[in-house]
Amino acid sequence: MKLISTSACPHDCPSTCTLDIEHDDKSIFKINGNKENSYTKGVICAKVSRYRERTHNKNRLLYPLKRIGEKGSNKFQRISWNEALTIVSKKLLKIKKAYGSESIWPYYYAGTMGLLQRDSINRFRHEFDFSGQYSTICNTLPQAGWMAGVGSLMGPDPREVKYSKVIIMWGGNPASTQVNFMKHVQNARKKNNAFLIVIDPYLTKTAKIADLHIKLRPGTDGALACGIMKHLIENKKIDEKYLEKYAKGLSKLKTHLLKKDKNWASKISGVTYEKIITLSNLLSKTKKVFFRLGYGFTRQRNGSFNMHAVICIPTLLGAWKELGGGAFYNNGGIYNINKNLIEGLNYKNENIRMLDQSRIGPILNGDKSALKNGVAVKALFIQNTNPLVVAPETVLVRKGFQRKDLFVCVHEQFLTETAKYADVVLPATSFVEHNDIYIAGGHQHLTFGPKIIKELGECWSNNRLINELSKKMGSVKKEFSFSEEEFIDNTLKLSNLGSLKELKIKKFIDLQPEFNTSHFINGFGHKDKKFHLNAEWKINNKTFNKQFELPDHYDLIEKSSKKFPFKLVTAPAHNFLNSSFTETNASKSIEKKPKIKIHSKDMEKLNIKNNEIIEIGNNRAKLKIHAEAFDGILPGVVIVEGVWPNECFIEGLGINSLIGADSPEPFGGAVFHDSAIWIKKIIC
Ligand SMILES: Nc1nc2c(c(=O)[nH]1)N[C@H]1C(S)=C(S)[C@@H](COP(=O)(O)OP(=O)(O)OC[C@H]3O[C@@H](n4cnc5c(=O)[nH]c(N)nc54)[C@H](O)[C@@H]3O)O[C@H]1N2
Ligand SMILES: Nc1nc2c(c(=O)[nH]1)N[C@H]1C(S)=C(S)[C@@H](COP(=O)(O)OP(=O)(O)OC[C@H]3O[C@@H](n4cnc5c(=O)[nH]c(N)nc54)[C@H](O)[C@@H]3O)O[C@H]1N2
Ligand code: SF4
Ligand SMILES: [Mo]
């Protein structure tokens, strides 16, 4: 008999859509967006509506495997769970004894965003004092900039855009990366005649439907923001009364910006002075201006500083206090989930080193500073991520995974490239096969995602594996025998969010803070309750702070040069989610193949034709790819969409081989859209 159950999309997407899933006890069928959820509003992306193809895919991993060929050779043999657990536990205990607990690095990310299945790996880590993970691959750069200005991780309710007069999507592409936000935007345009502005180096799906698209050079948003602010200040369009009460650093900012030449911002950003005036005029016409900040524009070596510069604009305008006004980046700060039980925080050893997730390439190749001058990593235990494809500096990452003295266990739903380098591969459940709870970065709901079908094959959930492996390795703590439901119920109770029984009835709860809190009427998140126009980045580091105190263009990006004339942006693909969905035929057949978008003027200069195979590269690597003529960019900028598996590229090496794994200021991160490259025609 077919049933319909409500759940949450588990993928790493700000939308965390509420889903209505048709299923029986063995299979899922159609998935629709839930209509009662006021953020999802019945809208979900196409790739998840066809999720049956992913869960019931013929290539799902269903049984534990042991490697029998060379690393990466894809030669495996089926083994029992008992044998798998014995191999992994014995090997980890042996390595721990020989090299110390920090030589083992549990490595994870957000393949599922469920709090239990994603974060249980930290309970395993803390129980055995394994190396810590500093998770930088996604939100470190944007968050640092946001926090420097606002001081807390929240903002006006994104559903409020229905009251906005101007919506400015800065450095994000929601039509592809969080589609239901666009439903709210389109409602605002229909019902409130809202004007949509998009700031992006290329004509994305979002930019195509915007009223105004500003194309800029990658990594120059700080300059553009300063150009706008200078014009606002000079033309007395700032809200002095609001600023006096709510902001710190105005006079410094004024002096700093007024010193700049009229054409300074245009020269850097490639946006004409006239367009900057147009922007400034549009933004100051109404206080109901909503800034929706993407992650994309911060994946630059100056990305945190650029985020801070951009969010200073709504502050100068006094937009934060208005219904439908202000800025929104992420709501992570509203939930206050107590993770002690799930993550074993009570037994976390604070002296253990933290290794930077984005620097896995240098780390596995023995880079001393990346290893914090500690022991080499001798074992990786991986859940929820595919670093061979998604992490920067692929050549280094691959070299690391090829090391004969590195033991790797990967728990996965598919035989990803990372799994192919593992010694032991374990099969993981998908979100319909286990229980979890989900919070959302892009809205305000906490949602229960129930187990609605039987596990496929011999798949285990992440939490089950963590419990069983820990016990096998000698753990006796009671929580390592807790069921998923016990973890969830206890966590909800510890967080004062009711019980699992209640959440099962409600399905989701709306935790939006009241207006005065989310609009910072009661003050911003800093101790002095002010928005900081002059930022303090590193506590007790005056030299650093002084250098980057005020919004500016900080020239830290990889610059184009004679040798590397093109700036490369590696934006997400509409039909993939990072490297997920590259295993489904529907998504793959729409995306077709990796391509590089090049301006027709540049194509002409290089004598390259549409669809020609060309070579691109920099000091890190070179690779072959098809060229696509595309005039929705400034000449000198090129775009490759999608985190395609390396094996989909002509010579088996993918786009992240061109991305640096250095650590950007102030707190690290991954600079996926900040690479300078050369492009060559292949002459046979
Ligand atoms: N379909 C799909 N959806 C996804 C994902 C996916 O891979 N595919 N990934 C998910 C994840 S993990 C995340 S974190 C989010 C990210 O979603 P977004 O917030 O949208 O961020 P990005 O996808 O990194 O980049 C978005 C845009 O930033 C632009 N950009 C790059 N550099 C600059 C710059 O210097 N200035 C400006 N103004 N813009 C710039 C790019 O051209 C791109 O169009 O999306 C999630 N949703
Ligand atoms: N070039 C380029 N590279 C990028 C980006 C970019 O914009 N450009 N974006 C970056 C960003 S923002 C991010 S967040 C990262 C994300 O990178 P990843 O976190 O690696 O995301 P995915 O590639 O989707 O891989 C998640 C994996 O988890 C697995 N998985 C899903 N659910 C479960 C589960 O319940 N249990 C287990 N054990 N496994 C599960 C999936 O099968 C999938 O293989 O990629 C980054 N890489
Ligand atoms: S838009 Fe994002 S959260 Fe919604 S269904 Fe698609 S991937 Fe999942
Ligand atoms: Mo991300």
PDB file of C-alpha atoms in Angstrom, residues 168-173 196-202 204 207 210 212-216 220-221 224 228 271 279 283 291 297 310:
ATOM      1  CA  ILE A 168      19.532  42.177  -4.435  1.00  0.00           C
ATOM      2  CA  MET A 169      21.003  38.726  -4.928  1.00  0.00           C
ATOM      3  CA  TRP A 170      24.679  39.208  -4.324  1.00  0.00           C
ATOM      4  CA  GLY A 171      27.066  36.470  -5.463  1.00  0.00           C
ATOM      5  CA  GLY A 172      24.638  33.555  -5.386  1.00  0.00           C
ATOM      6  CA  ASN A 173      22.553  31.740  -7.958  1.00  0.00           C
ATOM      7  CA  LEU A 196      15.483  42.111  -8.696  1.00  0.00           C
ATOM      8  CA  ILE A 197      19.187  42.872  -8.993  1.00  0.00           C
ATOM      9  CA  VAL A 198      21.840  40.165  -9.433  1.00  0.00           C
ATOM     10  CA  ILE A 199      25.552  40.754  -8.846  1.00  0.00           C
ATOM     11  CA  ASP A 200      27.469  37.928 -10.503  1.00  0.00           C
ATOM     12  CA  PRO A 201      30.403  37.587 -12.914  1.00  0.00           C
ATOM     13  CA  TYR A 202      28.192  35.660 -15.337  1.00  0.00           C
ATOM     14  CA  THR A 204      23.355  32.667 -14.422  1.00  0.00           C
ATOM     15  CA  ALA A 207      20.668  36.690 -13.598  1.00  0.00           C
ATOM     16  CA  ALA A 210      16.640  39.667 -13.057  1.00  0.00           C
ATOM     17  CA  LEU A 212      19.282  44.244 -13.611  1.00  0.00           C
ATOM     18  CA  HIS A 213      22.363  42.041 -13.830  1.00  0.00           C
ATOM     19  CA  ILE A 214      25.711  43.540 -12.877  1.00  0.00           C
ATOM     20  CA  LYS A 215      28.638  41.581 -14.298  1.00  0.00           C
ATOM     21  CA  LEU A 216      31.807  42.143 -12.357  1.00  0.00           C
ATOM     22  CA  THR A 220      36.130  42.606  -6.686  1.00  0.00           C
ATOM     23  CA  ASP A 221      32.896  42.880  -4.681  1.00  0.00           C
ATOM     24  CA  LEU A 224      31.942  47.576  -5.964  1.00  0.00           C
ATOM     25  CA  ILE A 228      28.205  52.243  -3.964  1.00  0.00           C
ATOM     26  CA  VAL A 271      31.462  47.856 -13.512  1.00  0.00           C
ATOM     27  CA  LEU A 279      22.851  50.775  -8.258  1.00  0.00           C
ATOM     28  CA  LEU A 283      19.144  50.919  -3.420  1.00  0.00           C
ATOM     29  CA  PHE A 291      20.198  41.731   0.422  1.00  0.00           C
ATOM     30  CA  PHE A 297      31.254  35.666  -4.012  1.00  0.00           C
ATOM     31  CA  VAL A 310      28.733  44.305   1.120  1.00  0.00           C
TER      32      VAL A 310
END
